[in-house]
C-alpha cells in the first residue's frame, strides 16, 4: 500500500459532481453522415464515383466542345487516327496510322478519337454513345425498381394464392435465360432506343421484386404491424411506410449493380446486331462497328471499349463501396 | 440415397420439364409475332409463297403448328432452315456447333471455377495481405469488365501483335484456337467464384465450429481441410448456375470476336437473317442448358449439404 | 479438503486487440487460480473480457489479439512417472499448444450448440476426430469410446446418433455432443463458455447437472464463464467478478453471494431475477461499460459508481484483502482504511437475508 500517494480529498465521495446516469458512449453520428464517412474511406468507391462523374460530364459537354456533329458523314475524312493537341508532340495520338492523313485542308483539324469509316468524328460519337448507353441503363433500372417494388409489395402483402401465383410467374421468367428473352423480344419489336429499354426492363425487375417481397414478409411478422392494425390503421399504409426506409439502401446498391449490367446487355445486343439503329450510336454499336476493322484501325474499337470498361468498373466499385457503407456489418473483423 | 432425396429430385425434374414446355410455348408465340415472312417475299409470287407455306405446314392453325413443332422436338427434329442454308435440317446445322460452343463453355467454367476457388481460399486465409488485395482487384476487374473486352485485348496482343495464336478460330487446330476464347470467358467466372469463395471462407473461418475444431487441438491444415473447406464449397455450388449463364451470354459475343463457328454465331446469323426455326432451335438449346444446369446445381447442393438433403424431404 | 492441487495459475494477464480504430486493452491484469476438482466462475457483463481470458488459456485468441504480458502456468502429472510438470502456456509455441494443451488437457464447451458443431460432418466423426488425432486410436477404438461418451452424456440411441448430422438433433442434445467432444481426450480442465445461455430453461438445469456429475466422476476442474448469477449459484465453488478487463471481486461462493463488498457486485446481485422481489427501489447499475479503446485512468467503474471517491478518478485500486478471510478480495478504494464506510443498499440486504434463509433450508 506504500506505493500510493494519497491526496487530501481522496477519500471523499464525488457525489453529485459526476452524473452517473448518462451513458458514456461514443457520440452517435447521423446515419447519412456515417454512411458518407464510410463511403469516403473506401478508396475504390471514391475513385469509381469520381470517374463516373467525369464520364457523365464528358457525355454531356464532350460533343459541344468540338466543331463536329455525330452524324456528319464526310468521306474525305475517312478513318483518321486520333489526334490530340499537346499529346501529339509526345508522339502519342498524333494522327498517324489512319487511312486518311491530317494533310491539306485538314492539316489543322483535330479528331481527338479519330474518325470512323464514314468520316464521322469519333469523339462526338463516343460521348453521344456514352450518353445513350447511360440513358438506356438508367431508365431501365429506374423502371425496374418501380415494377419490382410494386410486384414484391403486392406479392408479399397479399400472400396466399396471389403470392403463390406471382412467385411461380417470377420463377418461370427467371428460368429463361436473359439472353434468350432479350434476343427474341428485339426480334419481335424492331430495335430502337425505347424497345431496348423495354427489353432490359422485362428481365431486370426480378431482383428488386425479391428484395421487396422478403422485406414485406419480414415486416408483416413484426408486432408493431399487428398493434397498428388493432388500432385501425390500414396495414398497407403501415407496411409501405415501414418498408421504404428498410429497403432503400438495398435498392440503391442493387440498382448501382444493375446499371453496369444493363450497359453490358445493351452493348451485347448492339454487338449481335440488335442495337440502336444508325446513325445514332451507343457504346455497343461503336464497338460493333469498330470491331470490323480491328486489325487495321484498332483505335476505333479500343476507345469505346475503354470507356465501357471504365464505366462498368466504376459503377461496380461504387456499388461495392455503397453496399459496405450502408451495411457495415459485412466489413470489419 | 434415401427416399426423401429421391422424391426431391423427382420433384425438381418435373418442375424443370414443365418450365421447358413453357419456354417452348413462349418461344413459339414470340416467333409467330415476328414481323416479316420467313421466306424471301420480294422474289416470290403469292402462289409460290402459299405453296411453300403449305409445304412447311404454316397454313395450318397456330396450335396445330405448335403441336407439330413439339412432336418434332421430341425426336430431335428442329425443322428446316428456311434462309441461312436453305433446306438443310436445323438439327444437323446445330449439332456440329454444339460441341464447339459447349466445349469452350465447359472448359471456361472448369478453368474459372478451379482458379476462382483457389484464389478465393488463398485470399481468405491471408486476409488483408498482398494476396488478398490481389484477389480482390482481380475479382472486381473480372466481375465488372465484359468478357469480350478481354477477348479483344487477348486478340490484339496474342494474335495481332505477337502472332502466336490464330486471329480466327481454325477448325484444324481446335485446341490452340480455343485458348483465347476460353481464357477470355473464364475471367468472369474466376472473378465471381473467387469473390464468393472468399466471403464464404471468411464467414466459415469465423464460425463457432471452426473455433471448436481449433479447441480440439487440430492443426491449422486439418481444421481447414476437414472443417472449413467443405462448408465453404457447398454454397459455392450455388453460384455456378449464374456463372454458366454469364458464360452463355459471353460466349455469343466471344464467338463473334474470335470467329468461332459455334451456336452463338449461328444464333446471331439466324437473327439477322430472320431464319425462325434456327433461332428457335438455338434459343431452345440455350434454355435446355440453362434449365438443366439449374437442376444439376440444385440436386448437387441437396446431395452435398446434409441440411438440405434431409430438410427437403418433409 | 486436504491438499489443494493447483492446476492453473494466472498472473497479471494483459491482452490487447488491434482493430481498425487502433488497439485496445481487453484484459488489464487478471489473476486467478484453479485447483483440481474445483469449479470457478467468471462473472461479468458482455464485453468485460471473460471470454477473452479463457480463449487465451486455450490459445485460441482471435488473430488480432495479443498477450502483452502475464503468465498462465499450467500444471499436470506425467501419466507414467507421476512427476509434476508446470509450464507457462503464454511461452509455449503455437505448435506445442496445439499438440499438448488444446483438446488434450484443456477442453472447451461453447455457448451456442446450434453453431458450434460442423454442419456437414456426422456427430460420430466429430467425436472420434480428436481421439484419432491426438492419441492415434484406430477407428474401431475411437468408435467404441465415442459410444461410451454418448452414453455418459446421457444420449440414448447412441449408435444411431453417431450417423446423424447436427441439424437433426435438438439444442440440448447438441450441447451434450459438444460436452462429449470436450471429454473425448480426458482433459483436466473444462472451460464452459456460457454453456446454457442458448438453451431452454428446462434443459439448462439438466446440462449443468450433467457437467457437475461428470466433473465429480472424472475429477476435472471447471471454469464457468457466465453473466448469469443463477448458474453461478448452482455450480461454482469460487467466483471471480470481472469488470472492464479486470477482476474486481473474488471469493468463495458464500462470500460473493452473502457478503459482497464491491458496488459492482451489489449491482449484479440486485439485478438478478427473483420471484420475491417487491422492492420499489431496485438497485441497478447505471450507464454502460467503458470504452476500452481509450486508456482508462483510475477505477474503470467510477463513472457508474454512485459511491465513487475522488481517488477513483486518479488511481486504479489494488486488490484489498477482506479482513477475516483468506479467499475474499476486492478491488475498490472503499476497502481502504481511510475510506468512508459504505453499506450495501437496503434492498440488497433484504434480498441476501432471504437467500440465506432459503440456503439454510
GROMACS .gro file of N, CA and C in nm, chain B residues 4 74 101 122 133 135 154 157 161 173 178 224 238 276 290 307:
model
   48
  337UNK      N    1  -3.645  -3.966  -4.939
  337UNK     CA    2  -3.680  -3.823  -4.945
  337UNK      C    3  -3.594  -3.752  -5.049
  407UNK      N    4  -3.948  -3.371  -7.987
  407UNK     CA    5  -3.934  -3.496  -7.913
  407UNK      C    6  -3.836  -3.590  -7.981
  434UNK      N    7  -1.925  -2.500  -7.904
  434UNK     CA    8  -1.972  -2.400  -7.807
  434UNK      C    9  -1.966  -2.452  -7.665
  455UNK      N   10  -0.714  -1.872  -5.095
  455UNK     CA   11  -0.586  -1.808  -5.060
  455UNK      C   12  -0.613  -1.669  -5.002
  466UNK      N   13  -0.544  -0.857  -5.141
  466UNK     CA   14  -0.565  -0.741  -5.226
  466UNK      C   15  -0.564  -0.782  -5.373
  468UNK      N   16  -0.635  -1.070  -5.506
  468UNK     CA   17  -0.757  -1.143  -5.541
  468UNK      C   18  -0.875  -1.048  -5.553
  487UNK      N   19  -0.682  -0.983  -7.562
  487UNK     CA   20  -0.603  -1.102  -7.595
  487UNK      C   21  -0.578  -1.110  -7.745
  490UNK      N   22  -0.319  -0.860  -7.848
  490UNK     CA   23  -0.184  -0.895  -7.803
  490UNK      C   24  -0.133  -1.022  -7.870
  494UNK      N   25  -0.045  -0.865  -8.245
  494UNK     CA   26   0.093  -0.819  -8.218
  494UNK      C   27   0.193  -0.934  -8.220
  506UNK      N   28  -0.703  -2.661  -8.588
  506UNK     CA   29  -0.628  -2.656  -8.461
  506UNK      C   30  -0.722  -2.616  -8.349
  511UNK      N   31  -0.890  -2.259  -7.922
  511UNK     CA   32  -0.983  -2.245  -7.809
  511UNK      C   33  -0.919  -2.172  -7.691
  557UNK      N   34  -0.865  -2.659  -4.165
  557UNK     CA   35  -0.910  -2.604  -4.292
  557UNK      C   36  -0.958  -2.716  -4.385
  571UNK      N   37  -2.379  -2.309  -5.551
  571UNK     CA   38  -2.495  -2.230  -5.592
  571UNK      C   39  -2.460  -2.119  -5.690
  609UNK      N   40  -3.636  -1.844  -8.875
  609UNK     CA   41  -3.704  -1.867  -8.748
  609UNK      C   42  -3.676  -2.001  -8.683
  623UNK      N   43  -2.957  -2.414  -6.970
  623UNK     CA   44  -2.979  -2.335  -6.851
  623UNK      C   45  -3.062  -2.410  -6.747
  640UNK      N   46  -2.798  -3.067  -4.459
  640UNK     CA   47  -2.912  -2.992  -4.405
  640UNK      C   48  -3.025  -2.990  -4.503
   0.00000   0.00000   0.00000
